[in-house]
Amino acid sequence: MVGLKPSDVPPTMAVKFLGAGTAACFADLLTFPLDTAKVRLQIQGENQAAQTARLMQYRGVLGTILTMVRTEGPCSPYNGLVAGLQRQMSFASIRIGLYDSVKQVYTPKGADNSSLTTRILAGCTTGAMAVTCAQPTDVVKVRFQASIHLGPSRSDRKYSGTMDAYRTIAREEGVRGLWKGTLPNIMRNAIVNCAEVVTYDILKEKLLDYHLLTDNFPCHFVSAFGAGFCATVVASPVDVVKTRYMNSPPGQYFSPLDCMIKMVAQEGPTAFYKGFTPSFLRLGSWNVVMFVTYEQLKRALMKVQMLRESPF
């Protein structure tokens, strides 16, 4: 046995909501440099970055991070962390914390188990809800991660901080600018949410049903790793389009479809899998840390809640 034992009382919606957001923030703190490296590799080759690209080329995950540290400073891989944590606290709380509740809504009355279709519908629903609420935080996070600063001076920085970024984008691009790329992000996160949450849900269920593992760390680790791999494979093309479209200045792309067409025309279909390695390293490690932490937080929070409600 590893970690806290499962509670006899199912976790409440509030416990799942808070636990998912907190676990996701913890996972982001550990894996954020990989996410930044992924963004830099995904935007490499864009026309707007041609001048910078001639001076700097990113090669591989570790090479990208080392190049950033060498040219932009040791804190550069964590550019956009504040917006990233804001995103996870709202985004993961909804898409993961509410998944079980939404799944029950779609499950027919009297059914013992939820079908694959029901789980996919639940994953798509919570993913779309989460994007609608958290899109501005994602836009700001990507802008910070994509910005390149080759000197210690802050004079070349477009945004002085996270809150200034929200205000500047709203002022220069309108409020709609904060929701830029919502459609590809909904597509991407519907896919990612289904691949992550549904895969984790099914793998964990089967491992327990066939008594291959018990409901503890090894089971959570294997399920989370499988979820991260599936999510990376199916979501990478949409993720690249989302990143480039959200980072683009007004007028560069007419729509996400235009962005996709230009990518294929200028760089070929392999552009859809730019940054695949950091995406997998990030999603795989993020899923392992997040789901393992989430499971333990749910149990800890339920234990605290039961102790508070206990009369003794």
PDB file of C-alpha atoms in Angstrom, residues 1-165:
ATOM      1  CA  MET A   1       0.000   0.000   0.000  1.00  0.00           C
ATOM      2  CA  VAL A   2       1.282   3.460  -0.926  1.00  0.00           C
ATOM      3  CA  GLY A   3      -0.228   6.719   0.300  1.00  0.00           C
ATOM      4  CA  LEU A   4      -3.590   7.293   1.940  1.00  0.00           C
ATOM      5  CA  LYS A   5      -6.216   4.563   1.750  1.00  0.00           C
ATOM      6  CA  PRO A   6      -9.389   5.181  -0.303  1.00  0.00           C
ATOM      7  CA  SER A   7     -12.154   6.806   1.717  1.00  0.00           C
ATOM      8  CA  ASP A   8     -15.311   4.820   2.475  1.00  0.00           C
ATOM      9  CA  VAL A   9     -17.294   7.935   1.531  1.00  0.00           C
ATOM     10  CA  PRO A  10     -17.132   9.053  -2.138  1.00  0.00           C
ATOM     11  CA  PRO A  11     -15.477  12.484  -2.526  1.00  0.00           C
ATOM     12  CA  THR A  12     -17.846  15.414  -2.928  1.00  0.00           C
ATOM     13  CA  MET A  13     -17.948  17.683  -5.992  1.00  0.00           C
ATOM     14  CA  ALA A  14     -16.264  20.460  -3.992  1.00  0.00           C
ATOM     15  CA  VAL A  15     -13.430  18.128  -2.969  1.00  0.00           C
ATOM     16  CA  LYS A  16     -12.882  17.015  -6.584  1.00  0.00           C
ATOM     17  CA  PHE A  17     -13.032  20.620  -7.835  1.00  0.00           C
ATOM     18  CA  LEU A  18     -10.496  21.930  -5.295  1.00  0.00           C
ATOM     19  CA  GLY A  19      -8.322  18.833  -5.478  1.00  0.00           C
ATOM     20  CA  ALA A  20      -8.064  18.891  -9.283  1.00  0.00           C
ATOM     21  CA  GLY A  21      -7.092  22.576  -9.405  1.00  0.00           C
ATOM     22  CA  THR A  22      -4.492  22.243  -6.646  1.00  0.00           C
ATOM     23  CA  ALA A  23      -2.989  19.060  -8.113  1.00  0.00           C
ATOM     24  CA  ALA A  24      -2.790  20.662 -11.570  1.00  0.00           C
ATOM     25  CA  CYS A  25      -0.962  23.707 -10.152  1.00  0.00           C
ATOM     26  CA  PHE A  26       1.538  21.419  -8.444  1.00  0.00           C
ATOM     27  CA  ALA A  27       2.077  19.505 -11.698  1.00  0.00           C
ATOM     28  CA  ASP A  28       2.555  22.780 -13.592  1.00  0.00           C
ATOM     29  CA  LEU A  29       5.227  23.969 -11.166  1.00  0.00           C
ATOM     30  CA  LEU A  30       7.267  20.843 -11.899  1.00  0.00           C
ATOM     31  CA  THR A  31       6.746  20.620 -15.670  1.00  0.00           C
ATOM     32  CA  PHE A  32       6.399  24.247 -16.824  1.00  0.00           C
ATOM     33  CA  PRO A  33       9.876  24.481 -18.479  1.00  0.00           C
ATOM     34  CA  LEU A  34       8.901  21.544 -20.728  1.00  0.00           C
ATOM     35  CA  ASP A  35       5.734  23.385 -21.730  1.00  0.00           C
ATOM     36  CA  THR A  36       7.733  26.534 -22.542  1.00  0.00           C
ATOM     37  CA  ALA A  37      10.188  24.493 -24.625  1.00  0.00           C
ATOM     38  CA  LYS A  38       7.233  22.956 -26.477  1.00  0.00           C
ATOM     39  CA  VAL A  39       5.835  26.410 -27.310  1.00  0.00           C
ATOM     40  CA  ARG A  40       9.219  27.672 -28.576  1.00  0.00           C
ATOM     41  CA  LEU A  41       9.643  24.622 -30.809  1.00  0.00           C
ATOM     42  CA  GLN A  42       6.078  24.900 -32.111  1.00  0.00           C
ATOM     43  CA  ILE A  43       6.442  28.539 -33.220  1.00  0.00           C
ATOM     44  CA  GLN A  44       9.910  28.034 -34.707  1.00  0.00           C
ATOM     45  CA  GLY A  45       9.717  28.611 -38.450  1.00  0.00           C
ATOM     46  CA  GLU A  46       6.963  31.239 -38.410  1.00  0.00           C
ATOM     47  CA  ASN A  47       7.491  34.217 -40.705  1.00  0.00           C
ATOM     48  CA  GLN A  48       7.275  36.708 -37.871  1.00  0.00           C
ATOM     49  CA  ALA A  49      10.116  34.971 -36.090  1.00  0.00           C
ATOM     50  CA  ALA A  50      12.364  34.629 -39.157  1.00  0.00           C
ATOM     51  CA  GLN A  51      14.830  37.301 -38.040  1.00  0.00           C
ATOM     52  CA  THR A  52      15.169  35.806 -34.579  1.00  0.00           C
ATOM     53  CA  ALA A  53      15.339  32.297 -36.006  1.00  0.00           C
ATOM     54  CA  ARG A  54      18.424  33.236 -38.018  1.00  0.00           C
ATOM     55  CA  LEU A  55      20.141  34.197 -34.771  1.00  0.00           C
ATOM     56  CA  MET A  56      18.839  31.332 -32.662  1.00  0.00           C
ATOM     57  CA  GLN A  57      17.774  27.784 -33.429  1.00  0.00           C
ATOM     58  CA  TYR A  58      16.198  25.479 -30.882  1.00  0.00           C
ATOM     59  CA  ARG A  59      17.171  21.823 -31.136  1.00  0.00           C
ATOM     60  CA  GLY A  60      15.475  19.294 -28.907  1.00  0.00           C
ATOM     61  CA  VAL A  61      13.934  19.711 -25.495  1.00  0.00           C
ATOM     62  CA  LEU A  62      17.082  20.025 -23.419  1.00  0.00           C
ATOM     63  CA  GLY A  63      18.769  22.149 -26.102  1.00  0.00           C
ATOM     64  CA  THR A  64      15.827  24.547 -26.151  1.00  0.00           C
ATOM     65  CA  ILE A  65      15.813  24.964 -22.383  1.00  0.00           C
ATOM     66  CA  LEU A  66      19.607  25.401 -22.229  1.00  0.00           C
ATOM     67  CA  THR A  67      19.522  27.952 -25.075  1.00  0.00           C
ATOM     68  CA  MET A  68      16.824  29.930 -23.270  1.00  0.00           C
ATOM     69  CA  VAL A  69      18.755  29.892 -19.994  1.00  0.00           C
ATOM     70  CA  ARG A  70      21.973  30.934 -21.723  1.00  0.00           C
ATOM     71  CA  THR A  71      20.490  33.743 -23.828  1.00  0.00           C
ATOM     72  CA  GLU A  72      17.553  34.949 -21.724  1.00  0.00           C
ATOM     73  CA  GLY A  73      18.431  34.077 -18.161  1.00  0.00           C
ATOM     74  CA  PRO A  74      17.737  31.227 -15.720  1.00  0.00           C
ATOM     75  CA  CYS A  75      14.121  32.253 -15.104  1.00  0.00           C
ATOM     76  CA  SER A  76      13.129  32.295 -18.795  1.00  0.00           C
ATOM     77  CA  PRO A  77      11.720  28.715 -18.876  1.00  0.00           C
ATOM     78  CA  TYR A  78       9.177  29.907 -16.315  1.00  0.00           C
ATOM     79  CA  ASN A  79       7.918  32.860 -18.375  1.00  0.00           C
ATOM     80  CA  GLY A  80       4.141  32.929 -18.008  1.00  0.00           C
ATOM     81  CA  LEU A  81       4.039  30.769 -14.865  1.00  0.00           C
ATOM     82  CA  VAL A  82       1.606  33.080 -13.045  1.00  0.00           C
ATOM     83  CA  ALA A  83      -0.880  32.900 -15.921  1.00  0.00           C
ATOM     84  CA  GLY A  84      -0.231  29.161 -16.119  1.00  0.00           C
ATOM     85  CA  LEU A  85      -1.196  28.662 -12.483  1.00  0.00           C
ATOM     86  CA  GLN A  86      -4.266  30.869 -12.930  1.00  0.00           C
ATOM     87  CA  ARG A  87      -5.180  28.736 -15.919  1.00  0.00           C
ATOM     88  CA  GLN A  88      -4.813  25.433 -14.084  1.00  0.00           C
ATOM     89  CA  MET A  89      -6.773  26.585 -11.037  1.00  0.00           C
ATOM     90  CA  SER A  90      -9.768  27.412 -13.222  1.00  0.00           C
ATOM     91  CA  PHE A  91      -9.219  25.032 -16.136  1.00  0.00           C
ATOM     92  CA  ALA A  92      -8.311  21.758 -14.421  1.00  0.00           C
ATOM     93  CA  SER A  93     -10.860  22.311 -11.659  1.00  0.00           C
ATOM     94  CA  ILE A  94     -13.620  22.265 -14.264  1.00  0.00           C
ATOM     95  CA  ARG A  95     -12.422  19.694 -16.801  1.00  0.00           C
ATOM     96  CA  ILE A  96     -11.180  17.130 -14.271  1.00  0.00           C
ATOM     97  CA  GLY A  97     -12.985  18.053 -11.069  1.00  0.00           C
ATOM     98  CA  LEU A  98     -16.420  18.059 -12.692  1.00  0.00           C
ATOM     99  CA  TYR A  99     -15.847  15.055 -14.982  1.00  0.00           C
ATOM    100  CA  ASP A 100     -17.381  12.438 -12.669  1.00  0.00           C
ATOM    101  CA  SER A 101     -20.436  14.613 -11.972  1.00  0.00           C
ATOM    102  CA  VAL A 102     -21.061  15.310 -15.674  1.00  0.00           C
ATOM    103  CA  LYS A 103     -20.498  11.625 -16.468  1.00  0.00           C
ATOM    104  CA  GLN A 104     -23.278  10.723 -14.050  1.00  0.00           C
ATOM    105  CA  VAL A 105     -25.594  13.202 -15.801  1.00  0.00           C
ATOM    106  CA  TYR A 106     -25.045  11.423 -19.135  1.00  0.00           C
ATOM    107  CA  THR A 107     -25.247   7.900 -17.661  1.00  0.00           C
ATOM    108  CA  PRO A 108     -28.728   6.352 -18.066  1.00  0.00           C
ATOM    109  CA  LYS A 109     -30.564   5.640 -14.826  1.00  0.00           C
ATOM    110  CA  GLY A 110     -30.069   2.104 -13.621  1.00  0.00           C
ATOM    111  CA  ALA A 111     -26.847   1.537 -15.575  1.00  0.00           C
ATOM    112  CA  ASP A 112     -24.072  -0.124 -13.578  1.00  0.00           C
ATOM    113  CA  ASN A 113     -21.222   1.428 -15.558  1.00  0.00           C
ATOM    114  CA  SER A 114     -20.811   4.381 -17.898  1.00  0.00           C
ATOM    115  CA  SER A 115     -20.275   3.505 -21.570  1.00  0.00           C
ATOM    116  CA  LEU A 116     -17.336   4.753 -23.630  1.00  0.00           C
ATOM    117  CA  THR A 117     -19.680   7.165 -25.451  1.00  0.00           C
ATOM    118  CA  THR A 118     -20.885   8.576 -22.144  1.00  0.00           C
ATOM    119  CA  ARG A 119     -17.329   9.121 -20.936  1.00  0.00           C
ATOM    120  CA  ILE A 120     -16.338  10.828 -24.192  1.00  0.00           C
ATOM    121  CA  LEU A 121     -19.382  13.105 -24.008  1.00  0.00           C
ATOM    122  CA  ALA A 122     -18.488  14.005 -20.414  1.00  0.00           C
ATOM    123  CA  GLY A 123     -14.869  14.684 -21.378  1.00  0.00           C
ATOM    124  CA  CYS A 124     -15.872  16.904 -24.299  1.00  0.00           C
ATOM    125  CA  THR A 125     -18.393  18.791 -22.171  1.00  0.00           C
ATOM    126  CA  THR A 126     -16.072  19.589 -19.271  1.00  0.00           C
ATOM    127  CA  GLY A 127     -13.227  20.376 -21.697  1.00  0.00           C
ATOM    128  CA  ALA A 128     -15.367  22.919 -23.586  1.00  0.00           C
ATOM    129  CA  MET A 129     -16.645  24.450 -20.336  1.00  0.00           C
ATOM    130  CA  ALA A 130     -13.105  24.802 -19.022  1.00  0.00           C
ATOM    131  CA  VAL A 131     -11.808  26.502 -22.181  1.00  0.00           C
ATOM    132  CA  THR A 132     -14.688  28.996 -22.187  1.00  0.00           C
ATOM    133  CA  CYS A 133     -13.795  30.083 -18.656  1.00  0.00           C
ATOM    134  CA  ALA A 134      -9.994  29.903 -18.800  1.00  0.00           C
ATOM    135  CA  GLN A 135      -9.149  31.023 -22.359  1.00  0.00           C
ATOM    136  CA  PRO A 136      -7.749  34.484 -21.402  1.00  0.00           C
ATOM    137  CA  THR A 137      -5.251  32.877 -19.027  1.00  0.00           C
ATOM    138  CA  ASP A 138      -4.111  30.528 -21.805  1.00  0.00           C
ATOM    139  CA  VAL A 139      -3.622  33.395 -24.274  1.00  0.00           C
ATOM    140  CA  VAL A 140      -1.473  35.335 -21.787  1.00  0.00           C
ATOM    141  CA  LYS A 141       0.518  32.233 -20.842  1.00  0.00           C
ATOM    142  CA  VAL A 142       1.388  31.487 -24.471  1.00  0.00           C
ATOM    143  CA  ARG A 143       2.317  35.135 -25.177  1.00  0.00           C
ATOM    144  CA  PHE A 144       4.788  35.131 -22.285  1.00  0.00           C
ATOM    145  CA  GLN A 145       6.236  31.733 -23.199  1.00  0.00           C
ATOM    146  CA  ALA A 146       6.699  32.728 -26.850  1.00  0.00           C
ATOM    147  CA  SER A 147       8.287  36.132 -26.173  1.00  0.00           C
ATOM    148  CA  ILE A 148      12.077  36.218 -26.628  1.00  0.00           C
ATOM    149  CA  HIS A 149      14.215  38.691 -24.657  1.00  0.00           C
ATOM    150  CA  LEU A 150      17.917  38.617 -25.393  1.00  0.00           C
ATOM    151  CA  GLY A 151      18.956  41.115 -22.713  1.00  0.00           C
ATOM    152  CA  PRO A 152      18.359  41.844 -19.032  1.00  0.00           C
ATOM    153  CA  SER A 153      16.534  45.102 -19.800  1.00  0.00           C
ATOM    154  CA  ARG A 154      12.749  45.123 -19.450  1.00  0.00           C
ATOM    155  CA  SER A 155      12.411  47.931 -22.040  1.00  0.00           C
ATOM    156  CA  ASP A 156      11.875  45.447 -24.894  1.00  0.00           C
ATOM    157  CA  ARG A 157       9.118  43.610 -23.066  1.00  0.00           C
ATOM    158  CA  LYS A 158       5.614  44.196 -24.316  1.00  0.00           C
ATOM    159  CA  TYR A 159       3.994  43.279 -21.007  1.00  0.00           C
ATOM    160  CA  SER A 160       5.324  44.317 -17.611  1.00  0.00           C
ATOM    161  CA  GLY A 161       3.372  41.598 -15.831  1.00  0.00           C
ATOM    162  CA  THR A 162       0.435  39.225 -16.019  1.00  0.00           C
ATOM    163  CA  MET A 163      -2.267  41.750 -15.159  1.00  0.00           C
ATOM    164  CA  ASP A 164      -0.706  44.278 -17.551  1.00  0.00           C
ATOM    165  CA  ALA A 165      -0.883  41.625 -20.278  1.00  0.00           C
TER     166      ALA A 165
END
